[in-house]
Coordinates of C-alpha atoms in Angstrom, one line a residue:
M9 CA 14.3 12.3 4.6
N10 CA 13.6 8.6 5.4
N11 CA 12.3 6.9 2.3
N12 CA 12.8 3.3 3.6
V13 CA 10.0 0.8 3.3
N14 CA 10.3 -0.2 7.0
Q15 CA 8.3 2.5 8.7
P16 CA 6.9 2.5 12.2
D17 CA 3.5 0.9 12.3
G18 CA 1.6 4.1 13.2
E19 CA -0.7 6.4 11.4
Y20 CA 2.0 8.2 9.4
W21 CA 4.4 7.0 6.7
Q22 CA 6.7 9.9 7.4
P23 CA 5.6 11.5 10.7
E24 CA 8.3 14.1 10.7
L25 CA 7.1 15.5 7.4
E26 CA 3.4 14.8 7.5
T27 CA 2.9 16.6 10.9
M28 CA 5.6 19.2 10.4
P29 CA 4.6 22.6 12.0
R30 CA 3.3 25.1 9.3
E31 CA 6.1 27.7 9.8
Q32 CA 8.7 24.9 9.5
L33 CA 7.0 23.6 6.4
K34 CA 7.1 27.1 4.9
E35 CA 10.8 27.3 5.6
L36 CA 11.3 24.0 3.9
Q37 CA 9.4 25.2 0.9
V38 CA 11.5 28.3 0.5
K39 CA 14.7 26.3 0.7
K40 CA 13.4 23.8 -1.9
L41 CA 12.1 26.6 -4.1
K42 CA 15.6 28.1 -4.3
Q43 CA 17.0 24.7 -5.3
T44 CA 14.3 24.3 -7.9
L45 CA 15.1 27.7 -9.4
E46 CA 18.7 26.7 -9.8
V47 CA 17.7 23.6 -11.9
C48 CA 15.1 25.6 -13.9
L49 CA 17.7 28.2 -14.9
K50 CA 19.6 25.4 -16.7
S51 CA 16.7 24.6 -19.0
P52 CA 16.4 26.5 -22.3
F53 CA 12.8 27.6 -21.6
Y54 CA 13.3 29.0 -18.1
K55 CA 16.8 30.3 -18.7
K56 CA 15.3 32.6 -21.3
R57 CA 12.1 33.5 -19.5
L58 CA 13.6 34.0 -16.0
G59 CA 16.7 35.6 -17.5
E60 CA 14.7 38.3 -19.2
L61 CA 13.2 39.2 -15.9
G62 CA 16.4 38.9 -14.0
I63 CA 15.0 36.4 -11.5
T64 CA 17.5 34.3 -9.5
P65 CA 17.2 32.1 -6.4
D66 CA 18.4 35.1 -4.3
D67 CA 15.0 36.8 -5.0
I68 CA 13.2 34.2 -2.9
K69 CA 13.2 35.3 0.7
T70 CA 9.7 34.2 1.7
I71 CA 7.1 31.8 0.1
D72 CA 5.1 34.9 -1.1
D73 CA 8.1 35.8 -3.3
I74 CA 6.9 33.0 -5.7
R75 CA 4.6 35.6 -7.2
K76 CA 7.6 37.3 -8.8
I77 CA 7.8 34.2 -11.1
P78 CA 5.6 34.1 -14.2
F79 CA 3.1 31.4 -14.8
T80 CA 3.8 28.3 -16.9
T81 CA 1.0 26.9 -19.2
K82 CA 0.3 23.8 -21.1
Q83 CA 1.0 25.8 -24.2
D84 CA 4.5 26.5 -22.9
L85 CA 5.1 22.8 -22.6
R86 CA 3.8 22.0 -26.1
E87 CA 5.7 24.8 -27.7
N88 CA 8.9 23.6 -26.1
Y89 CA 8.3 19.9 -26.9
P90 CA 10.0 17.6 -26.1
F91 CA 12.8 18.7 -23.8
G92 CA 12.7 22.5 -23.6
L93 CA 11.9 22.5 -19.9
V94 CA 14.5 19.9 -18.9
G95 CA 17.1 21.5 -16.5
G96 CA 18.8 18.3 -15.5
D97 CA 21.4 16.3 -17.5
M98 CA 19.6 14.0 -20.0
K99 CA 22.1 11.3 -19.2
D100 CA 20.4 11.1 -15.8
A101 CA 16.9 10.7 -17.3
I102 CA 15.4 7.2 -16.7
R103 CA 11.8 7.7 -17.9
I104 CA 9.5 9.8 -20.1
H105 CA 5.8 10.1 -19.7
S106 CA 3.4 12.1 -21.8
T107 CA -0.3 13.1 -22.4
S108 CA -2.1 12.0 -25.5
G109 CA -1.5 15.2 -27.4
T110 CA -4.8 15.0 -29.3
T111 CA -4.9 18.7 -29.9
G112 CA -1.2 19.3 -30.7
N113 CA 2.1 18.2 -29.3
P114 CA 1.8 16.0 -26.3
T115 CA 2.8 17.3 -22.8
V116 CA 6.0 15.5 -21.9
V117 CA 7.6 15.1 -18.5
T118 CA 11.1 13.6 -18.1
Y119 CA 12.2 11.9 -14.8
S120 CA 15.4 11.2 -13.0
R121 CA 15.8 8.3 -10.6
H122 CA 15.4 10.8 -7.8
D123 CA 12.1 12.0 -9.3
I124 CA 10.7 8.5 -9.7
D125 CA 11.7 7.6 -6.1
S126 CA 10.2 10.8 -4.8
W127 CA 6.9 10.1 -6.7
A128 CA 6.8 6.5 -5.5
N129 CA 7.3 7.7 -1.9
M130 CA 4.4 10.1 -2.2
I131 CA 2.0 7.3 -3.4
A132 CA 3.3 5.0 -0.6
R133 CA 2.5 7.9 1.8
D134 CA -1.0 8.1 0.3
M135 CA -1.7 4.4 0.5
Y136 CA -0.3 4.1 4.1
M137 CA -2.5 7.1 5.1
V138 CA -5.7 5.2 4.4
G139 CA -4.6 2.0 6.1
C140 CA -2.8 0.0 3.4
R141 CA 0.2 -1.9 4.6
D142 CA 2.8 -4.4 3.2
T143 CA 0.3 -7.2 3.9
D144 CA -2.2 -5.9 1.4
V145 CA -2.7 -7.1 -2.2
F146 CA -3.0 -4.1 -4.5
Q147 CA -4.6 -4.4 -8.0
N148 CA -4.2 -1.6 -10.6
S149 CA -6.8 -1.3 -13.2
S150 CA -5.2 1.9 -14.8
G151 CA -3.5 1.8 -18.1
Y152 CA 0.2 1.4 -18.2
G153 CA 2.6 2.8 -20.8
M154 CA 2.8 6.6 -21.3
F155 CA -0.2 7.1 -19.0
T156 CA 1.1 7.9 -15.5
G157 CA -1.7 6.1 -13.6
G158 CA -0.3 2.7 -14.1
L159 CA 3.4 2.9 -13.4
G160 CA 2.9 5.6 -10.8
F161 CA 0.7 3.5 -8.5
Q162 CA 2.8 0.4 -9.3
H163 CA 6.0 1.9 -8.0
G164 CA 4.2 3.4 -5.0
A165 CA 2.6 0.1 -4.0
E166 CA 5.9 -1.6 -4.4
K167 CA 7.6 1.0 -2.2
L168 CA 4.9 0.3 0.4
G169 CA 5.8 -3.4 0.2
A170 CA 2.3 -4.5 -1.0
T171 CA 1.8 -7.5 -3.3
T172 CA 1.0 -5.8 -6.7
V173 CA -1.3 -7.0 -9.4
P174 CA -0.6 -4.9 -12.6
A175 CA -3.9 -5.9 -14.2
G176 CA -4.1 -2.8 -16.5
A177 CA -7.2 -1.3 -18.0
G178 CA -10.4 -3.1 -19.0
N179 CA -11.4 -6.8 -19.2
S180 CA -13.7 -6.6 -16.2
K181 CA -14.3 -10.4 -15.9
R182 CA -10.6 -10.9 -15.6
Q183 CA -10.3 -8.1 -13.1
I184 CA -13.0 -9.8 -11.0
M185 CA -11.2 -13.2 -11.4
F186 CA -8.0 -11.6 -10.1
I187 CA -9.8 -9.9 -7.2
R188 CA -11.3 -13.2 -6.1
D189 CA -8.3 -15.5 -6.8
F190 CA -5.5 -13.3 -5.6
G191 CA -7.4 -11.9 -2.5
T192 CA -7.1 -8.3 -3.7
T193 CA -7.7 -5.9 -0.8
C194 CA -6.9 -2.5 -2.6
L195 CA -7.9 -1.4 -6.1
H196 CA -7.1 1.7 -8.2
A197 CA -9.7 2.7 -10.7
I198 CA -11.2 5.7 -12.4
P199 CA -14.8 6.4 -11.0
S200 CA -16.7 5.5 -14.2
Y201 CA -14.8 2.2 -14.4
A202 CA -15.4 1.4 -10.8
I203 CA -19.2 1.7 -11.5
R204 CA -18.8 -0.5 -14.6
L205 CA -16.9 -3.1 -12.5
A206 CA -19.7 -3.1 -10.0
E207 CA -22.2 -3.7 -12.8
V208 CA -20.2 -6.7 -14.1
F209 CA -20.0 -8.1 -10.5
R210 CA -23.8 -8.0 -10.6
E211 CA -24.0 -9.5 -14.1
E212 CA -21.7 -12.3 -13.1
G213 CA -23.8 -13.0 -10.0
V214 CA -20.9 -12.3 -7.7
D215 CA -21.4 -10.3 -4.5
P216 CA -18.4 -7.9 -4.0
S217 CA -18.8 -8.3 -0.2
T218 CA -17.7 -12.0 -0.6
T219 CA -14.3 -10.8 -1.7
K220 CA -11.5 -9.3 0.4
L221 CA -11.7 -6.0 -1.4
R222 CA -12.0 -3.1 1.1
T223 CA -10.2 -0.1 -0.2
L224 CA -10.6 1.8 -3.5
F225 CA -8.5 4.7 -4.9
I226 CA -10.4 6.8 -7.4
G227 CA -9.2 9.8 -9.4
A228 CA -8.4 11.0 -13.0
E229 CA -12.1 12.0 -13.6
P230 CA -14.0 14.7 -11.8
H231 CA -16.8 13.1 -9.7
T232 CA -19.3 14.0 -7.2
E233 CA -19.7 13.0 -3.5
E234 CA -22.9 11.3 -4.5
Q235 CA -21.0 9.2 -7.1
R236 CA -18.4 8.3 -4.5
R237 CA -21.0 7.0 -2.0
R238 CA -22.7 5.1 -4.8
I239 CA -19.4 3.4 -5.7
E240 CA -18.8 2.5 -2.0
N241 CA -22.3 1.0 -1.7
M242 CA -22.0 -0.9 -4.9
L243 CA -18.6 -2.4 -4.1
G244 CA -18.8 -2.5 -0.4
V245 CA -15.5 -0.5 0.0
K246 CA -14.2 2.8 1.3
A247 CA -13.3 4.9 -1.7
Y248 CA -10.6 7.6 -1.3
N249 CA -10.4 10.5 -3.7
S250 CA -7.0 11.3 -5.2
F251 CA -5.6 14.1 -7.4
G252 CA -2.7 14.0 -9.9
M253 CA -1.7 15.2 -13.3
T254 CA 1.1 14.2 -15.7
E255 CA 2.8 17.6 -15.5
M256 CA 3.1 17.3 -11.7
N257 CA 4.4 13.6 -11.9
G258 CA 1.0 11.8 -12.1
P259 CA -1.2 10.5 -9.3
G260 CA -0.3 11.1 -5.7
V261 CA 0.0 14.9 -5.6
A262 CA -3.0 15.1 -3.2
F263 CA -4.9 12.4 -1.4
E264 CA -7.7 11.9 1.1
C265 CA -7.0 10.6 4.6
K266 CA -9.4 8.4 6.5
E267 CA -11.5 11.5 7.3
Q268 CA -12.6 11.7 3.6
N269 CA -12.8 15.4 4.0
G270 CA -10.6 17.0 1.4
M271 CA -7.3 15.8 -0.1
H272 CA -4.0 16.6 1.6
L273 CA -1.7 18.2 -0.9
W274 CA 1.9 17.3 -0.1
E275 CA 3.5 20.7 0.5
D276 CA 7.0 19.4 1.0
N277 CA 6.8 18.5 -2.7
Y278 CA 4.6 21.3 -4.1
I279 CA 3.6 24.9 -3.6
I280 CA -0.1 25.4 -4.1
E281 CA -1.8 28.7 -5.1
I282 CA -5.4 29.3 -5.8
V283 CA -6.0 32.2 -8.2
D284 CA -8.9 33.8 -9.9
P285 CA -8.8 32.4 -13.4
D286 CA -9.6 35.7 -14.9
T287 CA -7.5 38.2 -12.9
L288 CA -4.8 35.6 -11.9
E289 CA -4.8 37.2 -8.4
P290 CA -4.8 34.9 -5.3
V291 CA -8.1 34.2 -3.6
P292 CA -8.7 33.6 0.1
D293 CA -8.7 30.0 1.5
G294 CA -12.2 28.6 1.1
E295 CA -12.9 30.4 -2.1
M296 CA -13.0 28.5 -5.4
G297 CA -10.4 29.3 -8.1
E298 CA -7.8 27.8 -10.4
M299 CA -5.1 25.7 -8.8
V300 CA -1.5 26.7 -9.6
L301 CA 1.3 24.3 -8.7
T302 CA 5.1 24.5 -8.4
T303 CA 7.2 21.3 -8.1
L304 CA 9.7 21.3 -5.3
D305 CA 11.4 17.9 -5.5
R306 CA 12.2 17.2 -9.1
T307 CA 15.8 17.3 -10.3
M308 CA 15.2 16.7 -14.1
M309 CA 12.2 18.8 -15.1
P310 CA 10.8 21.1 -12.4
I311 CA 7.9 23.3 -13.3
L312 CA 7.1 26.7 -11.9
R313 CA 3.7 28.1 -11.2
Y314 CA 1.8 25.7 -13.5
R315 CA -1.7 26.7 -14.4
T316 CA -3.5 23.4 -14.0
R317 CA -6.9 24.7 -15.2
D318 CA -8.4 22.7 -12.4
L319 CA -11.0 24.4 -10.2
T320 CA -10.9 23.8 -6.5
R321 CA -10.4 25.5 -3.2
I322 CA -8.2 25.2 -0.1
L323 CA -10.3 23.9 2.8
P324 CA -9.9 26.1 5.9
G325 CA -9.0 24.7 9.2
E326 CA -7.1 21.8 10.5
C327 CA -7.7 18.1 9.8
P328 CA -8.5 15.8 12.7
C329 CA -6.0 13.3 11.3
G330 CA -3.1 15.5 12.6
R331 CA -1.5 16.2 9.2
T332 CA -0.5 19.8 8.7
H333 CA -0.4 19.8 4.9
R334 CA -3.4 21.8 3.6
R335 CA -6.4 20.1 2.0
I336 CA -8.0 20.9 -1.3
D337 CA -11.6 20.2 -2.1
R338 CA -12.5 17.7 -4.8
I339 CA -12.0 19.1 -8.3
K340 CA -15.2 21.0 -9.3
G341 CA -14.2 20.8 -13.0
R342 CA -11.7 22.3 -15.3
T343 CA -11.8 25.8 -16.8
D344 CA -11.7 24.1 -20.2
D345 CA -14.4 21.5 -19.2
M346 CA -16.8 24.3 -18.5
F347 CA -19.2 25.2 -21.3
I348 CA -21.4 28.3 -21.6
I349 CA -25.0 28.0 -22.9
K350 CA -27.4 31.0 -22.9
G351 CA -24.9 32.9 -20.8
V352 CA -24.8 30.3 -18.1
N353 CA -21.5 28.6 -17.0
V354 CA -22.2 24.8 -16.7
F355 CA -19.9 22.0 -15.5
P356 CA -20.7 18.3 -16.4
M357 CA -20.4 17.5 -12.7
Q358 CA -23.4 19.7 -11.9
V359 CA -25.5 17.5 -14.2
E360 CA -24.0 14.3 -12.7
K361 CA -24.8 15.5 -9.2
I362 CA -28.5 15.5 -10.1
L363 CA -28.6 12.2 -12.1
V364 CA -27.0 10.1 -9.4
K365 CA -29.9 10.9 -7.1
Y366 CA -32.2 8.7 -9.3
P367 CA -31.8 5.0 -8.5
G368 CA -33.4 3.8 -11.7
L369 CA -30.7 5.4 -13.8
G370 CA -27.4 3.9 -15.0
S371 CA -24.0 5.6 -14.8
N372 CA -23.6 6.5 -18.4
Y373 CA -24.8 9.9 -19.6
L374 CA -24.0 12.4 -22.4
I375 CA -24.6 16.1 -22.7
T376 CA -25.1 17.3 -26.3
L377 CA -24.9 21.0 -27.2
E378 CA -26.3 22.0 -30.6
T379 CA -27.8 24.9 -32.5
I380 CA -31.4 24.5 -33.5
D381 CA -33.2 27.4 -35.3
D382 CA -30.4 29.7 -34.2
N383 CA -30.9 28.8 -30.6
D384 CA -28.5 26.9 -28.4
V385 CA -30.0 23.7 -27.1
M386 CA -28.7 21.4 -24.3
T387 CA -29.8 17.8 -24.3
V388 CA -29.0 15.4 -21.5
E389 CA -29.2 11.7 -22.4
V390 CA -28.9 9.2 -19.6
E391 CA -29.2 5.4 -19.8
L392 CA -31.8 3.5 -17.7
D393 CA -30.7 0.8 -15.4
S394 CA -33.4 -0.9 -13.3
I395 CA -36.4 0.6 -15.1
E396 CA -37.8 -0.9 -18.3
S397 CA -37.9 1.5 -21.2
D398 CA -41.5 0.8 -22.0
V399 CA -43.0 1.9 -18.6
Y400 CA -44.1 5.1 -20.2
P401 CA -45.9 6.9 -17.4
E402 CA -43.1 6.3 -14.9
L403 CA -40.4 7.4 -17.4
Q404 CA -42.4 10.5 -18.3
K405 CA -42.6 11.5 -14.6
M406 CA -38.9 10.8 -14.0
T407 CA -38.0 12.9 -17.1
R408 CA -40.0 15.9 -15.8
D409 CA -38.5 15.5 -12.3
I410 CA -34.9 15.4 -13.6
Q411 CA -35.6 18.4 -15.9
R412 CA -36.9 20.4 -12.9
A413 CA -34.0 19.4 -10.7
L414 CA -31.4 20.3 -13.5
K415 CA -33.1 23.7 -13.9
D416 CA -32.7 24.4 -10.2
E417 CA -29.0 23.3 -10.3
I418 CA -27.8 25.0 -13.5
L419 CA -30.5 27.7 -13.9
L420 CA -31.6 26.7 -17.4
T421 CA -33.9 24.0 -18.7
P422 CA -32.3 21.2 -20.8
R423 CA -33.9 18.6 -22.8
V424 CA -33.8 15.2 -21.0
K425 CA -33.9 11.8 -22.8
L426 CA -33.9 8.5 -20.9
V427 CA -32.5 5.8 -23.2
K428 CA -32.0 2.0 -23.1
K429 CA -28.9 0.7 -21.4
G430 CA -26.1 0.3 -23.8
T431 CA -27.3 3.0 -26.1
L432 CA -24.6 5.6 -25.4
P433 CA -21.0 5.2 -26.4
V434 CA -18.6 3.8 -23.9
S435 CA -15.0 5.3 -23.7
E436 CA -12.0 3.2 -23.3
G437 CA -10.3 5.8 -21.1
K438 CA -11.9 8.8 -19.4
A439 CA -15.6 9.0 -19.9
V440 CA -16.6 11.6 -22.6
R441 CA -19.5 13.6 -21.1
V442 CA -20.0 16.5 -23.5
R443 CA -20.5 16.5 -27.2
E444 CA -20.2 20.0 -28.8
L445 CA -22.2 20.4 -32.0
R446 CA -23.0 24.1 -31.9
D447 CA -22.2 26.4 -34.9
S448 CA -18.8 28.1 -35.0
R449 CA -17.4 26.5 -31.9
K450 CA -14.2 24.5 -31.6

């Protein structure tokens, strides 16, 4: 594998891998899965779990044999905190990342130098795919530290050879100053912060089109196609969707190409399965289900058949860009983001899909679930943007329109409240969209 920065100035960072024929790619996956199993069997967790089932690398003959291996869950990682899944030698570990662990032990991932280099190469591949080169200036507005979004993109951009601006999270006025003064061309931001940044541009009287910014990488939060287009229009950029999670390294696992029609998941580094979240049986391409991922290029802490809880689907057909790695659809939501009210399954993104269609509304909204007179009630509060809060007839009509549209989308009628800008809480990290206040619910 050629991981050098000096790549041919074509469409592909690694043409031999990105355009590898499907059958050859499957053979590579089988070879790497066998190697991954050898490392896993050295970890306390997998040695016990796989040992009890008598599973060895010799059991893997085809890619379908992965189904012989049991699933791994977030609970497994928490119960074996911190190093129970480490199969490599800890003297070779050079970094540890973790999730916040707000509901128990954090999820910890340990990396070798090979793992960091492999991860950086994937992000360089992602950035190159959408036109970024070593002449670009890349600004990262993600948090650094234990959060993977900061250092992950940092190393990937450096691998590409771009000039990097590790701005970190928040401080929008400073972000804009850097964009203007340093000639930033590429920016990494979560969707809700990208909209906030566009609002600060407007508040400061700066037209984003007067800057050199042209490419935006968005991820970490589920978002709709409508929200993506809104961000593009507000900032005057092309915004490319990305997928990643700490357990799978961090950002860079899957990424959109210039077609903006699904994210190529790098199958030389991961095996993807889409399963029914209830039966755990595989579903056909094109059908929505829970994504299950297996790492194939980690030497310190590989993970087998990890239940991501993310709901998506494999998009059928070939991509016009020529890459053979299959594409996943944008994340619809998470099985643990979904809430049930009056027997109806609802995802926050379904609500957002409706709200972004109304130009007078801001980007901040909150769904509150509560019990009133023994009945479950769903209230959607959304901040106003360009409409004054005292224009009562106009607000009343918009409220009714939103309520009807939401009923058509989610099959129940919520309460809708239009509130003044700045009324709802603003999160420092990922936006909090649901507040659960119902009786006897965690």
